[in-house]
CSV table of C-alpha atoms in Angstrom, one decimal:
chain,number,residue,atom,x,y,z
A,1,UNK,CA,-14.5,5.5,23.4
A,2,UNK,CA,-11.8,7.5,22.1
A,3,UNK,CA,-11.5,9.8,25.2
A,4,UNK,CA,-11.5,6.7,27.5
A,5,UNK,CA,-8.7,4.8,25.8
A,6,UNK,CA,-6.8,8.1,26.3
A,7,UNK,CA,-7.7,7.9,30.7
A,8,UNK,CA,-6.6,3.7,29.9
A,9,UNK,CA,-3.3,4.5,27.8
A,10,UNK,CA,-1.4,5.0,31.0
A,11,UNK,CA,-1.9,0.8,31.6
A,12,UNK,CA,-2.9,1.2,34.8
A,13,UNK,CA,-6.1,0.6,36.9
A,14,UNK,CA,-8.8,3.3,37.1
A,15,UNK,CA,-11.7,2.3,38.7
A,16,UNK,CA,-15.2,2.8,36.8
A,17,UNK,CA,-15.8,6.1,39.7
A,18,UNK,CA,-13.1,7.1,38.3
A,19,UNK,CA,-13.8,6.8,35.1
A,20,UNK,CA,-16.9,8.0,35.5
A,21,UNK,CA,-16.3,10.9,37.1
A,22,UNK,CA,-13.8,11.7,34.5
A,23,UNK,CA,-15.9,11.6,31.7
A,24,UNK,CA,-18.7,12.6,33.5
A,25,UNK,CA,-20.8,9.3,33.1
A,26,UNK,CA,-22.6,7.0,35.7
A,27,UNK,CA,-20.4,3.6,36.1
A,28,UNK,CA,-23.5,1.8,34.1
A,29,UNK,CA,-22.4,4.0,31.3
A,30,UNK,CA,-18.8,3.0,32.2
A,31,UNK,CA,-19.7,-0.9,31.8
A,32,UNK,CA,-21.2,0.3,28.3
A,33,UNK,CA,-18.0,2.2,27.0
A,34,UNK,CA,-15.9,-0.9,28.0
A,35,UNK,CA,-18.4,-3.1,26.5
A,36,UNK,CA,-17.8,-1.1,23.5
A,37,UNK,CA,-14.2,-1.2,23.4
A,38,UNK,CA,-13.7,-5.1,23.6
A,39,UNK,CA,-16.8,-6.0,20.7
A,40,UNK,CA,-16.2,-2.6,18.1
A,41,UNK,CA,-12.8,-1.8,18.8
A,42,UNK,CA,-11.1,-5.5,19.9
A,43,UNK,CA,-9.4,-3.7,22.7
A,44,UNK,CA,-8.8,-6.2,25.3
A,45,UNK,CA,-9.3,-5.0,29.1
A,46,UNK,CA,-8.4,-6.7,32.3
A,47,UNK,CA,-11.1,-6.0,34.8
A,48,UNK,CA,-10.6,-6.7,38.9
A,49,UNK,CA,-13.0,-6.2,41.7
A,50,UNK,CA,-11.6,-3.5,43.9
A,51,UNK,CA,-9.7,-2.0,41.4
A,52,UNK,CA,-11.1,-1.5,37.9
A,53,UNK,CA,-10.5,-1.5,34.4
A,54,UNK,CA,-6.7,-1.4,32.9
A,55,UNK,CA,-5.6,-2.5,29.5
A,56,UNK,CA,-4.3,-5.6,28.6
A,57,UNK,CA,-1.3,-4.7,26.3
A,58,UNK,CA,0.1,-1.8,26.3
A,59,UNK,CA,-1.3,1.2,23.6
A,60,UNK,CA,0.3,4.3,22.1
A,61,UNK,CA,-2.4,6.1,20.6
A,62,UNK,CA,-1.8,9.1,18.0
A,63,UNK,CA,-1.3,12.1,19.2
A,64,UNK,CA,-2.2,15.5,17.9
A,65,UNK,CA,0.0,17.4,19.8
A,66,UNK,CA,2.9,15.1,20.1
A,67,UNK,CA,2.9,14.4,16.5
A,68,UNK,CA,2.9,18.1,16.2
A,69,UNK,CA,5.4,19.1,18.7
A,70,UNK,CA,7.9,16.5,16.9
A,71,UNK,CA,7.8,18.4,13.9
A,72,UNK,CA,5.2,16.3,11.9
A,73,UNK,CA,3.3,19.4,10.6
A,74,UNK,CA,6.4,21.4,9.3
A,75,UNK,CA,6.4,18.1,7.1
A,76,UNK,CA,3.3,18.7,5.9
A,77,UNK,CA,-0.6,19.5,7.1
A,78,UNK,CA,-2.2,15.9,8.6
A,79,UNK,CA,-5.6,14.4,9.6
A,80,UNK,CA,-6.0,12.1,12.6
A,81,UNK,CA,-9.2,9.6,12.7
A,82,UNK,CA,-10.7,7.2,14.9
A,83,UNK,CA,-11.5,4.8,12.4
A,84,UNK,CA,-11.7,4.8,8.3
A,85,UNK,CA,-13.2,2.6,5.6
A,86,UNK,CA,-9.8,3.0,4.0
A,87,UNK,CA,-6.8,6.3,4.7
A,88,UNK,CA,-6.3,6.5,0.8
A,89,UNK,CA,-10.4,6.5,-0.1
A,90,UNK,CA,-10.7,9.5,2.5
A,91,UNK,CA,-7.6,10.9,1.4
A,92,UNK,CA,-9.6,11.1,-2.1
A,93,UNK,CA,-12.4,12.4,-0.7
A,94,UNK,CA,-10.5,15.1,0.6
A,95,UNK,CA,-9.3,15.9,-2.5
A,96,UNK,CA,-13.0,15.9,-4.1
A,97,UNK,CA,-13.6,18.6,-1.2
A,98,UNK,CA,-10.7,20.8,-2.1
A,99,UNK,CA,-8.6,20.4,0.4
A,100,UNK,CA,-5.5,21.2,-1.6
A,101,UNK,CA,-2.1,18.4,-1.0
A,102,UNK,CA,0.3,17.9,-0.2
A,103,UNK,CA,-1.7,16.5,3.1
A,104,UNK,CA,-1.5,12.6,5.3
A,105,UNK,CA,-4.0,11.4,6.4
A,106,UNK,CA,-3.9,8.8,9.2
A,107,UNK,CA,-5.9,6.4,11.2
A,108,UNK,CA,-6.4,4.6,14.9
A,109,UNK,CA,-7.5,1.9,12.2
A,110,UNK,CA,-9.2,0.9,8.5
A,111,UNK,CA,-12.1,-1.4,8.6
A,112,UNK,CA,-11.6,-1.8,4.5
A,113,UNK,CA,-7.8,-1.8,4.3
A,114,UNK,CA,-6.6,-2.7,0.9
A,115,UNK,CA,-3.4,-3.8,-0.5
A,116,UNK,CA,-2.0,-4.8,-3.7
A,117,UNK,CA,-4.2,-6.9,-6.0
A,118,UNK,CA,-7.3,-6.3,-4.1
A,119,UNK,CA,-5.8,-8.4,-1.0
A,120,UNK,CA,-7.6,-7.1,2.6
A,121,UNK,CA,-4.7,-5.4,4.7
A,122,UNK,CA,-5.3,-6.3,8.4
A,123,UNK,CA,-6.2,-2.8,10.4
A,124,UNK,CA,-6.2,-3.6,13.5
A,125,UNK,CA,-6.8,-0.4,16.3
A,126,UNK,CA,-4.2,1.4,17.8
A,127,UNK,CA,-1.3,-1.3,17.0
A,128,UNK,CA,-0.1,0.2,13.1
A,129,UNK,CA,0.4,2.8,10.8
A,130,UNK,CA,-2.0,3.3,8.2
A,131,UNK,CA,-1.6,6.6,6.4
A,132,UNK,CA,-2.0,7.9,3.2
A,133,UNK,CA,0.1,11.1,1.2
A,134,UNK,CA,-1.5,12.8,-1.3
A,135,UNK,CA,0.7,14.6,-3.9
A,136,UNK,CA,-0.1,16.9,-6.6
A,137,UNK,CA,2.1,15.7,-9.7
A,138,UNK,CA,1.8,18.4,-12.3
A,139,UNK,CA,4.7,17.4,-15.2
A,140,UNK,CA,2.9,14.2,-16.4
A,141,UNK,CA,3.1,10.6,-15.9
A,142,UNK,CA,6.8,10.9,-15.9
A,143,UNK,CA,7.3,11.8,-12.2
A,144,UNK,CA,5.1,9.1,-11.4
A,145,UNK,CA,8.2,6.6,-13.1
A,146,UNK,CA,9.7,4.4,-10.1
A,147,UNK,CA,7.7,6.4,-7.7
A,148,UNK,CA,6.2,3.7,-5.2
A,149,UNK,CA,10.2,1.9,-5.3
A,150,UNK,CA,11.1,5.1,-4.3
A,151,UNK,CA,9.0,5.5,-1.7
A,152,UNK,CA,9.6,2.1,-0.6
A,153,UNK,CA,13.6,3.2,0.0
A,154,UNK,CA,12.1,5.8,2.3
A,155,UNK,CA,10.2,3.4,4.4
A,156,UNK,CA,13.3,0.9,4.8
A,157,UNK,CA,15.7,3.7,5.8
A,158,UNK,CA,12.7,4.8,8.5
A,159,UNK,CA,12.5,1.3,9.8
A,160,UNK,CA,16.7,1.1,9.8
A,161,UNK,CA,16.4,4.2,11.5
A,162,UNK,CA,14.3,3.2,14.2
A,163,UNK,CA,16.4,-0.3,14.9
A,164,UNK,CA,15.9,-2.6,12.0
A,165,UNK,CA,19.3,-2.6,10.1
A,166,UNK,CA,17.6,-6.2,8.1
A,167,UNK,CA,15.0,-4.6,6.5
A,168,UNK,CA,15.2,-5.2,2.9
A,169,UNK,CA,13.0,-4.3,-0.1
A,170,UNK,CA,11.3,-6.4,-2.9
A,171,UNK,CA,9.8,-5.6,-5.8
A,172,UNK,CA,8.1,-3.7,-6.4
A,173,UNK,CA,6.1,-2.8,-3.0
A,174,UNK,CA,7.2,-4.6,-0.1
A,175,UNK,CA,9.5,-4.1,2.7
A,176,UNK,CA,11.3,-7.4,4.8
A,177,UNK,CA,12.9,-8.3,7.4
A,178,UNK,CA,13.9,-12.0,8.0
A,179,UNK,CA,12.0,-12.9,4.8
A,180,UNK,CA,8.7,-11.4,6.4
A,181,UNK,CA,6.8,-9.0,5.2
A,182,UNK,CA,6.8,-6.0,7.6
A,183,UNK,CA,4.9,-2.9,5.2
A,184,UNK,CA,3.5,-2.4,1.7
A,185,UNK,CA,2.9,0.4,-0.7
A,186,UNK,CA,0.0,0.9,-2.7
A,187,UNK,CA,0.1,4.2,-4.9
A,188,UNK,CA,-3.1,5.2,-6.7
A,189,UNK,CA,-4.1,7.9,-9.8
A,190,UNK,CA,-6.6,10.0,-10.3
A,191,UNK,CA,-6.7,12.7,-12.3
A,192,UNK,CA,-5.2,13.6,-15.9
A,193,UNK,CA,-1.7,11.4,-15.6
A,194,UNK,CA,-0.4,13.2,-19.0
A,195,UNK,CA,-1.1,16.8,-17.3
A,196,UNK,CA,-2.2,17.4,-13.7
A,197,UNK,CA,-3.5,14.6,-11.5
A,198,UNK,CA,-3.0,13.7,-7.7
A,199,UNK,CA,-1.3,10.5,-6.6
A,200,UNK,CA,-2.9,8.7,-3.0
A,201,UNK,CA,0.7,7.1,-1.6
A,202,UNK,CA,-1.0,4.5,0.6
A,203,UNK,CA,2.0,3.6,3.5
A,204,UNK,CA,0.9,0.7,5.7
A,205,UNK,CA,3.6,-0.5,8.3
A,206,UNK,CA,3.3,-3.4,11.2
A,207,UNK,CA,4.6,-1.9,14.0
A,208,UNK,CA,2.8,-3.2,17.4
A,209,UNK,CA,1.2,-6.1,15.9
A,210,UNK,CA,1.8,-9.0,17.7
A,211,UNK,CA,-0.4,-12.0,16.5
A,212,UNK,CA,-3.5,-11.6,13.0
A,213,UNK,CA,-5.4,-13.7,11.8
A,214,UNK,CA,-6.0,-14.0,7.9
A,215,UNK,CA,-2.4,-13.0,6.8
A,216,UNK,CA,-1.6,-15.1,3.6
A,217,UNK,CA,2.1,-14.7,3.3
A,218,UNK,CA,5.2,-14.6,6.6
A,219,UNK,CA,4.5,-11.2,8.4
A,220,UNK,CA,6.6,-9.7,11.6
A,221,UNK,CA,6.4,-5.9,13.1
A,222,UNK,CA,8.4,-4.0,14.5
A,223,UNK,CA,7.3,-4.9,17.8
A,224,UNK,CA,8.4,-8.5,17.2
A,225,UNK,CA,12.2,-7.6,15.9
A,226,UNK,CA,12.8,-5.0,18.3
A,227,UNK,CA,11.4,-7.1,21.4
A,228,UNK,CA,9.5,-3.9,22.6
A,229,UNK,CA,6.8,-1.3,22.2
A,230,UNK,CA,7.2,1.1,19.9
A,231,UNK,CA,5.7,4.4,19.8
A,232,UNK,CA,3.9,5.2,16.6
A,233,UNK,CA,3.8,8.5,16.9
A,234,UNK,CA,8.2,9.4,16.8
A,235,UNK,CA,7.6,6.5,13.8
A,236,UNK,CA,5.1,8.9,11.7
A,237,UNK,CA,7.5,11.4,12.1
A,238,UNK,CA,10.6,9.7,11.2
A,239,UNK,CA,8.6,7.9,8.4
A,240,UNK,CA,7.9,11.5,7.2
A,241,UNK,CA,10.7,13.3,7.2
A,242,UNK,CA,12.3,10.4,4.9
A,243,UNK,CA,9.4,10.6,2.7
A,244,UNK,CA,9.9,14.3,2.2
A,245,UNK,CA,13.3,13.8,1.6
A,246,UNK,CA,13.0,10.8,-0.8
A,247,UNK,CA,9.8,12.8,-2.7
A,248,UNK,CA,11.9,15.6,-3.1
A,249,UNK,CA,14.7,14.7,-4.6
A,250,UNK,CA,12.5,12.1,-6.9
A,251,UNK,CA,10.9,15.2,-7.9
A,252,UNK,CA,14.1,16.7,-9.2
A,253,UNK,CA,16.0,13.9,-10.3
A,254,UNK,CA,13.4,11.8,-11.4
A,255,UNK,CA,14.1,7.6,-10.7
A,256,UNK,CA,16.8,6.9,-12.7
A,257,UNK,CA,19.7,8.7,-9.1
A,258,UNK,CA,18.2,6.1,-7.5
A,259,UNK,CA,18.3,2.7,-9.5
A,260,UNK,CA,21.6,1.7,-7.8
A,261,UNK,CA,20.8,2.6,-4.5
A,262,UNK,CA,17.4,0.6,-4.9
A,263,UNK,CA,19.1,-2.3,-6.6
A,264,UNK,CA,21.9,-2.6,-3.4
A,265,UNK,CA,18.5,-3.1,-1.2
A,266,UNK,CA,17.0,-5.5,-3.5
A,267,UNK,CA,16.9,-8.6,-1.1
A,268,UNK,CA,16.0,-10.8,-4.4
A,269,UNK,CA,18.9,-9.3,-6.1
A,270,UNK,CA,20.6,-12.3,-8.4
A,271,UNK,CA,17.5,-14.7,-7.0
A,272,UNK,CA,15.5,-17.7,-8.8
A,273,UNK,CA,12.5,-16.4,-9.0
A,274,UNK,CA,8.6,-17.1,-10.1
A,275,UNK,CA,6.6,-14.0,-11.9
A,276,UNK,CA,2.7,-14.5,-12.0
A,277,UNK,CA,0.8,-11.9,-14.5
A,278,UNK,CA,-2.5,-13.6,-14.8
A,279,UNK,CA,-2.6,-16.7,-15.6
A,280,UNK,CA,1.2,-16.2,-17.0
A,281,UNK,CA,3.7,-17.8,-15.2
A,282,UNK,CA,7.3,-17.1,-15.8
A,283,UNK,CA,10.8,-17.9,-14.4
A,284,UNK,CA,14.1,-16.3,-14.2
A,285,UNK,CA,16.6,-14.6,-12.4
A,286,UNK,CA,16.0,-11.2,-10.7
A,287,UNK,CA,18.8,-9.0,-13.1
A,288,UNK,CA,17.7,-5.8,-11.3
A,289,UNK,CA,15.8,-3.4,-12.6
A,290,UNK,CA,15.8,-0.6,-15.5
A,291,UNK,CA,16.0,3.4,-15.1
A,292,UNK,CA,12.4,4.0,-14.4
A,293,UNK,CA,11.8,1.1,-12.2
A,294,UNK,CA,10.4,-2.2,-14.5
A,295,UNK,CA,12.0,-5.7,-13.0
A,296,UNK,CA,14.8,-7.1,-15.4
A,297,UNK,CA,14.4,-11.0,-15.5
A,298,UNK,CA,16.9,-13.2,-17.3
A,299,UNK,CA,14.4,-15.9,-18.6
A,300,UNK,CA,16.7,-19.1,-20.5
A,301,UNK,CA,19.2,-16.6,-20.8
A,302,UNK,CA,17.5,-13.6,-22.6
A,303,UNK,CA,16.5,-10.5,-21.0
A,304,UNK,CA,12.5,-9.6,-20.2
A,305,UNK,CA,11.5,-6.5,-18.0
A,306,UNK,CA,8.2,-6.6,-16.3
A,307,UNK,CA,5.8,-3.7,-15.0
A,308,UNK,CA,2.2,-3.2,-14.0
A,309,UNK,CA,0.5,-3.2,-10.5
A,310,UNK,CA,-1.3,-6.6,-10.9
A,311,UNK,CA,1.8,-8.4,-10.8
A,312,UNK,CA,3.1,-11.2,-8.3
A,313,UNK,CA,6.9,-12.1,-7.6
A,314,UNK,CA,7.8,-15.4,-5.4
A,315,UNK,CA,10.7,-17.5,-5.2
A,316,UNK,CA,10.9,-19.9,-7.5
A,317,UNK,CA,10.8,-22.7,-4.5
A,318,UNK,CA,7.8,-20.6,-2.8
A,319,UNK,CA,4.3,-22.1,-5.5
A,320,UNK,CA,2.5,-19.4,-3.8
A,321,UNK,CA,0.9,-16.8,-6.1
C-alpha cells in the first residue's frame, strides 16, 4: 500500500494500467490495494472513469532520503514505519533489543497513541508527527528535572520557526496556539532513575490534520494556522535540530538556565486557574514555576507548588477536568 501511496503522492490521476504496470499487478489487484487504502488506512481517493485513481487531499509522506538529505541523521540515527501500536512502546522495544540511543523513532501513524493520563491521541496516516527520542540519562534522576518543559520550549520554537509566532506553552506538556492545543509531550522511565536508565521523549505534533473525531479539548494544526500544506518531513528536521539543541544544553546546565525563558512562554502566566490531582480540586493563580520545573500556585494568598504526571490544569472558568 505503502509503495502505491508513494505512485499517488504526486495528487494526480494514474490510471489502474498504470498502476498496475508500476507495481507489477493486474488492475483487479489495483481495485484491492485501493480498497485497502480507504478501509485500513482512511485514505480518501477520488476515482473517474477514463482516468483513474488520484488522492483526495494532498499527502507528504516520510521520506528516508529526504529526511536524510536535510540533515536528519547527523541529528541522530532514525526509524521510519508504516504503522505502530504506539512510537514510544517500539522505541522500548528497541531498547530491549539493544539498539543503543540516542535514536527516533517515527511513524506514517499509531493505532494505540497515548497521551497524558491514559487519554487516546488521535494517529491519523500520513497527516502528523508521531515520534519518539530515546535518551540514555546516566547522572540520576536529576537530569530528568524539568526535562519534558524543556523539551516543550524546543517544540514551540520549531513551530515559531516554521510560521507560528502564537504558539505558547502550558504546563506542564502542551503547546497552543489561539488557546488550542496543537502538540503534547509525554516522557516515560525505564530503567534505574538513581543510576542509568533510558527516557522514551514521546513528541506528537498536529500538523496536516484538518478535521478528528473524539478530541476532548480545542485542537488546531499547523495546517489550519498557516492556511497550507505543510511538509512533515523539513518539520522533523527543524523539530530535531531544536531538540538537540534544547537536550544539550539541559544536559549541561540542568533546568534551572531555563526557568525564565520557560516562564516568558507560559501563556497561563499570572492566570486564575483550576488544578485537578484526583479527586483534589484546587484553585489559584499560576505564580510560575520553581528551578526544577514544579507549578507555583498562589492558593488564598499562600504559596503551593505542584508536580506529578497525573495532574490536570484548566482555567478556572473552563469545569473541564
Amino acid at each position: 500500500m505503502l509503495t502505491l501511496l508513494r505512485l499517488l503522492e504526486d495528487g494526480r490521476f494514474h490510471s489502474g494500467q498504470a498502476i498496475g504496470d508500476a507495481l507489477c499487478i493486474s488492475r483487479n489487484a489495483v481495485w484491492k490495494q485501493v480498497q485497502r487504502l480507504e478501509s485500513e488506512l482512511g485514505i480518501a481517493l477520488n476515482r473517474v472513469r477514463g482516468r483513474g485513481y488520484q488522492l483526495a487531499s494532498p499527502l507528504v509522506l516520510l521520506n528516508d532520503a529526504v529526511l536524510r538529505d536535510k540533515g536528519l541523521s547527523d541529528i541522530w540515527p532514525f526509524h521510519i514505519y508504516e504503522s505502530l501500536d504506539s512510537t514510544s512502546v517500539e522505541a522500548t522495544r528497541l531498547v530491549a533489543k539493544g539498539v543503543e540511543p540516542p535514536f527516533l523513532v517515527l511513524s506514517e501513524r499509531q493505532t494505540s497513541g497515548r497521551g497524558r493520563r491514559g487519554r487516546i491521541w488521535q494517529s491519523p496516516f500520513g497527516v502528523n508527527v508521531y515520534s519518539s527520542l530515546v535518551l540514555r540519562v546516566q547522572k540520576g534522576a536529576r537530569q530528568l528535572e524539568g526535562l519534558s518543559l524543556v523539551v516543550g520550549l524546543a517544540v514551540m520554537r520549531a513551530l515559531r520557526a516554521s510560521g507560528l509566532n502564537e504558539a505558547g506553552l502550558k504546563w506542564p506538556n502542551d503547546i497552543l496556539v489561539g488557546g488550542k492545543k496543537i502538540a503534547g509531550i509525554l516522557l516515560e522511565l525505564t530503567g534505574d532513575p538513581a543510576d542509568v536508565c533510558h527516557v522514551v521523549v514521546g513528541v506528537g505534533v498536529n500538523v496536516n490534520m484538518a478535521n478528528a473525531e473524539g478530541i476532548e479539548q480545542p485542537w488546531t494544526s499547523m495546517k489550519l494556522e498557516l492556511q497550507r500544506m505543510v511538509d512533515r518531513n523539513e518539520f522533523i528536521c527543524v523539530l530535531n535540530r531544536q531538540l538537540h539543541g534544547y537536550l544539550s544544553r539541559h544536559a549541561e546546565l540542568g533546568f534551572a538556565a531555563f526557568q525564565e525563558e520557560w516562564e516568558s512562554n507560559h501563556l497561563w502566566q499570572g492566570c486564575e486557574v483550576m488544578l485537578a490531582s484526583g479527586t483534589q480540586r484546587i484553585e489559584g493563580m499560576v505564580l510560575g514555576i520553581d528551578r526544577v520545573g514544579a507549578l507555583r500556585l498562589s492558593v488564598s494568598g499562600v504559596e503551593q507548588r505542584f508536580s506529578g504526571g497525573e495532574i490536570s490544569l484548566r482555567l478556572r472558568d473552563d469545569r473541564r477536568a
